mmCIF file of N, CA and C in Angstrom:
data_model
loop_
_atom_site.group_PDB
_atom_site.id
_atom_site.type_symbol
_atom_site.label_atom_id
_atom_site.label_comp_id
_atom_site.label_asym_id
_atom_site.label_seq_id
_atom_site.Cartn_x
_atom_site.Cartn_y
_atom_site.Cartn_z
ATOM 1 N N MET A 61 70.413 130.614 16.132
ATOM 2 C CA MET A 61 71.703 130.348 16.750
ATOM 3 C C MET A 61 72.664 131.473 16.377
ATOM 4 N N GLY A 62 73.349 132.020 17.359
ATOM 5 C CA GLY A 62 74.260 133.133 17.123
ATOM 6 C C GLY A 62 75.658 132.679 16.769
ATOM 7 N N LEU A 63 76.519 133.645 16.660
ATOM 8 C CA LEU A 63 77.913 133.414 16.324
ATOM 9 C C LEU A 63 78.638 132.770 17.508
ATOM 10 N N GLU A 64 79.346 131.684 17.242
ATOM 11 C CA GLU A 64 80.172 131.010 18.246
ATOM 12 C C GLU A 64 81.622 131.127 17.813
ATOM 13 N N MET A 65 82.493 131.469 18.763
ATOM 14 C CA MET A 65 83.924 131.558 18.481
ATOM 15 C C MET A 65 84.662 130.535 19.321
ATOM 16 N N TYR A 66 85.429 129.703 18.659
ATOM 17 C CA TYR A 66 86.216 128.654 19.300
ATOM 18 C C TYR A 66 87.657 129.159 19.381
ATOM 19 N N LEU A 67 88.083 129.476 20.611
ATOM 20 C CA LEU A 67 89.332 130.193 20.810
ATOM 21 C C LEU A 67 90.098 129.690 22.023
ATOM 22 N N ASP A 68 91.400 129.882 21.976
ATOM 23 C CA ASP A 68 92.251 129.804 23.155
ATOM 24 C C ASP A 68 93.035 131.109 23.153
ATOM 25 N N LEU A 69 92.824 131.946 24.136
ATOM 26 C CA LEU A 69 93.414 133.283 24.125
ATOM 27 C C LEU A 69 94.923 133.289 24.356
ATOM 28 N N ASN A 70 95.531 132.118 24.560
ATOM 29 C CA ASN A 70 96.987 132.028 24.560
ATOM 30 C C ASN A 70 97.531 132.077 23.139
ATOM 31 N N SER A 71 96.665 131.914 22.165
ATOM 32 C CA SER A 71 97.036 131.919 20.753
ATOM 33 C C SER A 71 96.854 133.320 20.174
ATOM 34 N N GLN A 72 97.901 133.849 19.539
ATOM 35 C CA GLN A 72 97.824 135.190 18.956
ATOM 36 C C GLN A 72 96.727 135.291 17.904
ATOM 37 N N PRO A 73 96.585 134.329 16.975
ATOM 38 C CA PRO A 73 95.493 134.441 16.010
ATOM 39 C C PRO A 73 94.117 134.470 16.685
ATOM 40 N N CYS A 74 93.963 133.721 17.761
ATOM 41 C CA CYS A 74 92.694 133.747 18.503
ATOM 42 C C CYS A 74 92.466 135.106 19.145
ATOM 43 N N ARG A 75 93.519 135.667 19.713
ATOM 44 C CA ARG A 75 93.372 136.989 20.336
ATOM 45 C C ARG A 75 92.986 138.042 19.311
ATOM 46 N N SER A 76 93.529 137.956 18.104
ATOM 47 C CA SER A 76 93.184 138.955 17.087
ATOM 48 C C SER A 76 91.699 138.890 16.748
ATOM 49 N N VAL A 77 91.156 137.691 16.611
ATOM 50 C CA VAL A 77 89.728 137.524 16.316
ATOM 51 C C VAL A 77 88.887 138.009 17.497
ATOM 52 N N PHE A 78 89.270 137.625 18.697
ATOM 53 C CA PHE A 78 88.545 138.011 19.907
ATOM 54 C C PHE A 78 88.513 139.528 20.078
ATOM 55 N N LEU A 79 89.681 140.160 19.972
ATOM 56 C CA LEU A 79 89.765 141.606 20.171
ATOM 57 C C LEU A 79 89.017 142.374 19.084
ATOM 58 N N PHE A 80 89.101 141.894 17.850
ATOM 59 C CA PHE A 80 88.372 142.542 16.753
ATOM 60 C C PHE A 80 86.870 142.503 17.021
ATOM 61 N N ALA A 81 86.377 141.356 17.432
ATOM 62 C CA ALA A 81 84.940 141.217 17.716
ATOM 63 C C ALA A 81 84.529 142.098 18.889
ATOM 64 N N LYS A 82 85.322 142.103 19.947
ATOM 65 C CA LYS A 82 85.007 142.934 21.116
ATOM 66 C C LYS A 82 85.020 144.420 20.758
ATOM 67 N N LYS A 83 86.059 144.852 20.071
ATOM 68 C CA LYS A 83 86.204 146.269 19.717
ATOM 69 C C LYS A 83 85.044 146.745 18.840
ATOM 70 N N ASN A 84 84.518 145.849 18.001
ATOM 71 C CA ASN A 84 83.430 146.209 17.090
ATOM 72 C C ASN A 84 82.057 145.819 17.622
ATOM 73 N N LYS A 85 82.026 145.414 18.889
ATOM 74 C CA LYS A 85 80.766 145.053 19.559
ATOM 75 C C LYS A 85 79.972 144.000 18.773
ATOM 76 N N ILE A 86 80.697 143.029 18.248
ATOM 77 C CA ILE A 86 80.077 141.913 17.535
ATOM 78 C C ILE A 86 79.665 140.885 18.583
ATOM 79 N N PRO A 87 78.385 140.563 18.659
ATOM 80 C CA PRO A 87 77.943 139.595 19.674
ATOM 81 C C PRO A 87 78.387 138.175 19.309
ATOM 82 N N PHE A 88 78.922 137.467 20.293
ATOM 83 C CA PHE A 88 79.338 136.086 20.050
ATOM 84 C C PHE A 88 79.354 135.323 21.365
ATOM 85 N N GLU A 89 79.324 134.016 21.224
ATOM 86 C CA GLU A 89 79.475 133.129 22.378
ATOM 87 C C GLU A 89 80.893 132.576 22.348
ATOM 88 N N PHE A 90 81.623 132.792 23.427
ATOM 89 C CA PHE A 90 83.005 132.332 23.540
ATOM 90 C C PHE A 90 83.019 130.851 23.902
ATOM 91 N N LYS A 91 83.705 130.051 23.094
ATOM 92 C CA LYS A 91 83.873 128.621 23.360
ATOM 93 C C LYS A 91 85.375 128.367 23.522
ATOM 94 N N HIS A 92 85.797 128.106 24.765
ATOM 95 C CA HIS A 92 87.220 127.896 25.021
ATOM 96 C C HIS A 92 87.654 126.520 24.527
ATOM 97 N N VAL A 93 88.728 126.506 23.752
ATOM 98 C CA VAL A 93 89.349 125.269 23.282
ATOM 99 C C VAL A 93 90.772 125.281 23.837
ATOM 100 N N SER A 94 91.039 124.441 24.806
ATOM 101 C CA SER A 94 92.332 124.447 25.490
ATOM 102 C C SER A 94 93.410 123.775 24.646
ATOM 103 N N LEU A 95 94.341 124.586 24.156
ATOM 104 C CA LEU A 95 95.473 124.031 23.419
ATOM 105 C C LEU A 95 96.402 123.269 24.360
ATOM 106 N N PHE A 96 96.501 123.734 25.586
ATOM 107 C CA PHE A 96 97.384 123.114 26.577
ATOM 108 C C PHE A 96 96.998 121.657 26.830
ATOM 109 N N THR A 97 95.689 121.375 26.871
ATOM 110 C CA THR A 97 95.235 120.001 27.118
ATOM 111 C C THR A 97 94.973 119.228 25.825
ATOM 112 N N GLY A 98 95.168 119.882 24.674
ATOM 113 C CA GLY A 98 94.962 119.204 23.396
ATOM 114 C C GLY A 98 93.512 119.055 22.992
ATOM 115 N N GLN A 99 92.661 119.888 23.542
ATOM 116 C CA GLN A 99 91.224 119.798 23.254
ATOM 117 C C GLN A 99 90.924 119.935 21.760
ATOM 118 N N GLN A 100 91.793 120.638 21.023
ATOM 119 C CA GLN A 100 91.568 120.826 19.590
ATOM 120 C C GLN A 100 91.672 119.519 18.812
ATOM 121 N N HIS A 101 92.238 118.494 19.429
ATOM 122 C CA HIS A 101 92.385 117.199 18.756
ATOM 123 C C HIS A 101 91.198 116.264 18.989
ATOM 124 N N SER A 102 90.224 116.711 19.750
ATOM 125 C CA SER A 102 89.076 115.850 20.061
ATOM 126 C C SER A 102 88.185 115.641 18.839
ATOM 127 N N GLU A 103 87.477 114.541 18.845
ATOM 128 C CA GLU A 103 86.530 114.258 17.762
ATOM 129 C C GLU A 103 85.404 115.287 17.746
ATOM 130 N N GLU A 104 85.008 115.737 18.924
ATOM 131 C CA GLU A 104 83.944 116.746 19.017
ATOM 132 C C GLU A 104 84.368 118.043 18.323
ATOM 133 N N TYR A 105 85.604 118.474 18.573
ATOM 134 C CA TYR A 105 86.076 119.706 17.945
ATOM 135 C C TYR A 105 86.303 119.526 16.444
ATOM 136 N N ALA A 106 86.670 118.327 16.021
ATOM 137 C CA ALA A 106 86.874 118.066 14.591
ATOM 138 C C ALA A 106 85.600 118.315 13.786
ATOM 139 N N LYS A 107 84.444 118.240 14.436
ATOM 140 C CA LYS A 107 83.184 118.549 13.753
ATOM 141 C C LYS A 107 83.084 120.047 13.455
ATOM 142 N N ILE A 108 83.730 120.862 14.267
ATOM 143 C CA ILE A 108 83.765 122.313 14.053
ATOM 144 C C ILE A 108 84.853 122.660 13.041
ATOM 145 N N ASN A 109 86.042 122.109 13.246
ATOM 146 C CA ASN A 109 87.167 122.374 12.357
ATOM 147 C C ASN A 109 87.943 121.083 12.117
ATOM 148 N N PRO A 110 87.751 120.467 10.959
ATOM 149 C CA PRO A 110 88.448 119.213 10.656
ATOM 150 C C PRO A 110 89.975 119.339 10.686
ATOM 151 N N LYS A 111 90.499 120.569 10.529
ATOM 152 C CA LYS A 111 91.951 120.779 10.617
ATOM 153 C C LYS A 111 92.428 120.764 12.064
ATOM 154 N N ARG A 112 91.456 120.831 12.998
ATOM 155 C CA ARG A 112 91.730 120.759 14.441
ATOM 156 C C ARG A 112 92.676 121.867 14.907
ATOM 157 N N GLN A 113 92.408 123.069 14.418
ATOM 158 C CA GLN A 113 93.177 124.242 14.812
ATOM 159 C C GLN A 113 92.223 125.320 15.311
ATOM 160 N N VAL A 114 92.770 126.260 16.067
ATOM 161 C CA VAL A 114 92.019 127.446 16.468
ATOM 162 C C VAL A 114 92.693 128.646 15.822
ATOM 163 N N PRO A 115 91.958 129.694 15.567
ATOM 164 C CA PRO A 115 90.549 129.918 15.860
ATOM 165 C C PRO A 115 89.638 129.296 14.808
ATOM 166 N N ALA A 116 88.381 129.177 15.201
ATOM 167 C CA ALA A 116 87.320 128.778 14.280
ATOM 168 C C ALA A 116 86.044 129.461 14.748
ATOM 169 N N ILE A 117 85.136 129.666 13.815
ATOM 170 C CA ILE A 117 83.833 130.217 14.175
ATOM 171 C C ILE A 117 82.746 129.339 13.584
ATOM 172 N N LYS A 118 81.593 129.420 14.213
ATOM 173 C CA LYS A 118 80.394 128.773 13.689
ATOM 174 C C LYS A 118 79.306 129.839 13.691
ATOM 175 N N ASP A 119 78.758 130.096 12.526
ATOM 176 C CA ASP A 119 77.726 131.111 12.355
ATOM 177 C C ASP A 119 76.525 130.408 11.731
ATOM 178 N N GLY A 120 75.627 129.939 12.589
ATOM 179 C CA GLY A 120 74.535 129.095 12.100
ATOM 180 C C GLY A 120 75.110 127.764 11.664
ATOM 181 N N ASP A 121 74.878 127.387 10.417
ATOM 182 C CA ASP A 121 75.413 126.132 9.879
ATOM 183 C C ASP A 121 76.778 126.316 9.221
ATOM 184 N N PHE A 122 77.235 127.548 9.141
ATOM 185 C CA PHE A 122 78.487 127.871 8.458
ATOM 186 C C PHE A 122 79.645 127.854 9.447
ATOM 187 N N THR A 123 80.727 127.160 9.102
ATOM 188 C CA THR A 123 81.937 127.180 9.926
ATOM 189 C C THR A 123 83.093 127.734 9.101
ATOM 190 N N LEU A 124 84.029 128.359 9.798
ATOM 191 C CA LEU A 124 85.174 128.974 9.125
ATOM 192 C C LEU A 124 86.367 128.926 10.065
ATOM 193 N N SER A 125 87.542 128.667 9.507
ATOM 194 C CA SER A 125 88.774 128.683 10.295
ATOM 195 C C SER A 125 89.764 129.639 9.646
ATOM 196 N N GLU A 126 90.899 129.798 10.270
ATOM 197 C CA GLU A 126 91.979 130.696 9.852
ATOM 198 C C GLU A 126 91.645 132.133 10.227
ATOM 199 N N SER A 127 92.486 132.711 11.051
ATOM 200 C CA SER A 127 92.208 134.029 11.629
ATOM 201 C C SER A 127 91.977 135.114 10.587
ATOM 202 N N VAL A 128 92.777 135.155 9.537
ATOM 203 C CA VAL A 128 92.615 136.208 8.531
ATOM 204 C C VAL A 128 91.277 136.055 7.812
ATOM 205 N N ALA A 129 90.912 134.834 7.461
ATOM 206 C CA ALA A 129 89.615 134.605 6.812
ATOM 207 C C ALA A 129 88.474 135.004 7.742
ATOM 208 N N ILE A 130 88.611 134.688 9.016
ATOM 209 C CA ILE A 130 87.575 135.040 9.999
ATOM 210 C C ILE A 130 87.466 136.557 10.139
ATOM 211 N N LEU A 131 88.600 137.239 10.242
ATOM 212 C CA LEU A 131 88.584 138.697 10.373
ATOM 213 C C LEU A 131 87.897 139.353 9.179
ATOM 214 N N LYS A 132 88.217 138.893 7.986
ATOM 215 C CA LYS A 132 87.594 139.457 6.779
ATOM 216 C C LYS A 132 86.097 139.171 6.758
ATOM 217 N N TYR A 133 85.715 137.975 7.136
ATOM 218 C CA TYR A 133 84.296 137.601 7.181
ATOM 219 C C TYR A 133 83.536 138.495 8.158
ATOM 220 N N LEU A 134 84.087 138.667 9.348
ATOM 221 C CA LEU A 134 83.423 139.495 10.360
ATOM 222 C C LEU A 134 83.320 140.950 9.910
ATOM 223 N N ALA A 135 84.389 141.467 9.298
ATOM 224 C CA ALA A 135 84.376 142.857 8.826
ATOM 225 C C ALA A 135 83.280 143.068 7.793
ATOM 226 N N ARG A 136 83.112 142.098 6.912
ATOM 227 C CA ARG A 136 82.088 142.225 5.863
ATOM 228 C C ARG A 136 80.686 142.010 6.415
ATOM 229 N N LYS A 137 80.521 140.971 7.207
ATOM 230 C CA LYS A 137 79.184 140.644 7.699
ATOM 231 C C LYS A 137 78.634 141.731 8.613
ATOM 232 N N TYR A 138 79.476 142.250 9.494
ATOM 233 C CA TYR A 138 79.008 143.209 10.489
ATOM 234 C C TYR A 138 79.274 144.658 10.084
ATOM 235 N N GLN A 139 79.683 144.858 8.850
ATOM 236 C CA GLN A 139 79.893 146.197 8.297
ATOM 237 C C GLN A 139 80.631 147.101 9.287
ATOM 238 N N THR A 140 81.810 146.655 9.661
ATOM 239 C CA THR A 140 82.629 147.405 10.606
ATOM 240 C C THR A 140 83.113 148.704 9.955
ATOM 241 N N PRO A 141 83.549 149.667 10.762
ATOM 242 C CA PRO A 141 84.026 150.935 10.196
ATOM 243 C C PRO A 141 85.098 150.710 9.126
ATOM 244 N N ASP A 142 85.104 151.605 8.175
ATOM 245 C CA ASP A 142 85.956 151.488 6.994
ATOM 246 C C ASP A 142 87.450 151.402 7.324
ATOM 247 N N HIS A 143 87.870 151.940 8.461
ATOM 248 C CA HIS A 143 89.301 151.897 8.777
ATOM 249 C C HIS A 143 89.785 150.477 9.080
ATOM 250 N N TRP A 144 88.876 149.557 9.381
ATOM 251 C CA TRP A 144 89.278 148.169 9.646
ATOM 252 C C TRP A 144 89.565 147.419 8.357
ATOM 253 N N TYR A 145 88.648 147.508 7.419
ATOM 254 C CA TYR A 145 88.793 146.796 6.143
ATOM 255 C C TYR A 145 88.124 147.660 5.078
ATOM 256 N N PRO A 146 88.892 148.600 4.498
ATOM 257 C CA PRO A 146 88.332 149.637 3.630
ATOM 258 C C PRO A 146 87.601 149.096 2.399
ATOM 259 N N ASN A 147 86.622 149.863 1.951
ATOM 260 C CA ASN A 147 85.918 149.531 0.707
ATOM 261 C C ASN A 147 86.758 149.881 -0.511
ATOM 262 N N ASP A 148 87.591 150.905 -0.395
ATOM 263 C CA ASP A 148 88.466 151.306 -1.493
ATOM 264 C C ASP A 148 89.406 150.142 -1.828
ATOM 265 N N LEU A 149 89.439 149.753 -3.093
ATOM 266 C CA LEU A 149 90.190 148.574 -3.530
ATOM 267 C C LEU A 149 91.672 148.647 -3.165
ATOM 268 N N GLN A 150 92.301 149.782 -3.398
ATOM 269 C CA GLN A 150 93.734 149.889 -3.133
ATOM 270 C C GLN A 150 94.035 149.922 -1.636
ATOM 271 N N LYS A 151 93.197 150.583 -0.873
ATOM 272 C CA LYS A 151 93.388 150.584 0.584
ATOM 273 C C LYS A 151 93.172 149.184 1.154
ATOM 274 N N ARG A 152 92.173 148.481 0.636
ATOM 275 C CA ARG A 152 91.914 147.111 1.085
ATOM 276 C C ARG A 152 93.092 146.206 0.723
ATOM 277 N N ALA A 153 93.654 146.419 -0.462
ATOM 278 C CA ALA A 153 94.816 145.631 -0.888
ATOM 279 C C ALA A 153 95.984 145.847 0.067
ATOM 280 N N ARG A 154 96.151 147.072 0.576
ATOM 281 C CA ARG A 154 97.211 147.362 1.544
ATOM 282 C C ARG A 154 96.979 146.586 2.841
ATOM 283 N N VAL A 155 95.737 146.536 3.289
ATOM 284 C CA VAL A 155 95.405 145.764 4.494
ATOM 285 C C VAL A 155 95.695 144.285 4.245
ATOM 286 N N ASP A 156 95.277 143.772 3.089
ATOM 287 C CA ASP A 156 95.538 142.368 2.746
ATOM 288 C C ASP A 156 97.039 142.079 2.702
ATOM 289 N N GLU A 157 97.793 143.027 2.151
ATOM 290 C CA GLU A 157 99.247 142.882 2.082
ATOM 291 C C GLU A 157 99.834 142.742 3.489
ATOM 292 N N TYR A 158 99.397 143.594 4.392
ATOM 293 C CA TYR A 158 99.892 143.530 5.769
ATOM 294 C C TYR A 158 99.480 142.225 6.448
ATOM 295 N N LEU A 159 98.230 141.810 6.260
ATOM 296 C CA LEU A 159 97.762 140.571 6.890
ATOM 297 C C LEU A 159 98.583 139.374 6.423
ATOM 298 N N ALA A 160 98.899 139.335 5.130
ATOM 299 C CA ALA A 160 99.718 138.240 4.602
ATOM 300 C C ALA A 160 101.138 138.315 5.166
ATOM 301 N N TRP A 161 101.685 139.519 5.231
ATOM 302 C CA TRP A 161 103.043 139.705 5.729
ATOM 303 C C TRP A 161 103.159 139.317 7.199
ATOM 304 N N GLN A 162 102.260 139.822 8.031
ATOM 305 C CA GLN A 162 102.374 139.544 9.466
ATOM 306 C C GLN A 162 102.186 138.070 9.762
ATOM 307 N N HIS A 163 101.312 137.420 9.007
ATOM 308 C CA HIS A 163 101.024 136.010 9.268
ATOM 309 C C HIS A 163 102.219 135.120 8.919
ATOM 310 N N SER A 164 102.958 135.501 7.865
ATOM 311 C CA SER A 164 104.075 134.657 7.444
ATOM 312 C C SER A 164 105.428 135.131 7.972
ATOM 313 N N THR A 165 105.505 136.355 8.490
ATOM 314 C CA THR A 165 106.785 136.910 8.911
ATOM 315 C C THR A 165 106.876 137.140 10.416
ATOM 316 N N VAL A 166 105.965 137.896 10.962
ATOM 317 C CA VAL A 166 106.034 138.286 12.368
ATOM 318 C C VAL A 166 105.523 137.186 13.288
ATOM 319 N N ARG A 167 104.372 136.643 12.967
ATOM 320 C CA ARG A 167 103.703 135.714 13.868
ATOM 321 C C ARG A 167 104.529 134.474 14.222
ATOM 322 N N PRO A 168 105.146 133.789 13.249
ATOM 323 C CA PRO A 168 105.892 132.576 13.626
ATOM 324 C C PRO A 168 107.008 132.847 14.635
ATOM 325 N N HIS A 169 107.655 133.997 14.523
ATOM 326 C CA HIS A 169 108.753 134.316 15.436
ATOM 327 C C HIS A 169 108.239 134.861 16.762
ATOM 328 N N GLY A 170 107.143 135.592 16.719
ATOM 329 C CA GLY A 170 106.558 136.126 17.947
ATOM 330 C C GLY A 170 106.087 135.031 18.883
ATOM 331 N N SER A 171 105.581 133.949 18.324
ATOM 332 C CA SER A 171 105.092 132.856 19.168
ATOM 333 C C SER A 171 106.235 132.169 19.909
ATOM 334 N N LYS A 172 107.438 132.224 19.350
ATOM 335 C CA LYS A 172 108.589 131.606 20.014
ATOM 336 C C LYS A 172 108.887 132.288 21.345
ATOM 337 N N VAL A 173 108.699 133.591 21.397
ATOM 338 C CA VAL A 173 108.927 134.325 22.644
ATOM 339 C C VAL A 173 108.009 133.785 23.729
ATOM 340 N N PHE A 174 106.748 133.589 23.388
ATOM 341 C CA PHE A 174 105.788 133.062 24.349
ATOM 342 C C PHE A 174 106.164 131.643 24.762
ATOM 343 N N MET A 175 106.540 130.808 23.804
ATOM 344 C CA MET A 175 106.860 129.411 24.100
ATOM 345 C C MET A 175 108.073 129.313 25.021
ATOM 346 N N PHE A 176 109.080 130.132 24.790
ATOM 347 C CA PHE A 176 110.270 130.079 25.630
ATOM 348 C C PHE A 176 109.973 130.565 27.042
ATOM 349 N N LYS A 177 109.075 131.522 27.190
ATOM 350 C CA LYS A 177 108.721 132.018 28.515
ATOM 351 C C LYS A 177 107.913 130.985 29.286
ATOM 352 N N VAL A 178 107.090 130.202 28.604
ATOM 353 C CA VAL A 178 106.256 129.197 29.256
ATOM 354 C C VAL A 178 107.105 128.043 29.756
ATOM 355 N N ARG A 179 108.090 127.660 28.984
ATOM 356 C CA ARG A 179 108.940 126.516 29.343
ATOM 357 C C ARG A 179 109.849 126.884 30.420
#
């Protein structure tokens, strides 16, 4: 069984995982989870991610959620080029610093722009 990605591309964290996988030619099966219809709240999806959020991946029997954790997992598993997630400890720490910053600072406000345009 190959890598399955549970995504809704209206979600920025989902797009980051999707684009990273595409750019690095990581093979995966796309599984659409419609946030608009609340599909993430289904009992079926809860078996993939008990937190009922996207993105999530299933790699064999292993499941993982949270976009940053998924990105790091994919970078390590598929040995992506060093510029994505460097082996050098200090360079990697800089990437981690940015990932933490963007997730807690930029992303919450960026999603508001999308929400206001949809309404």
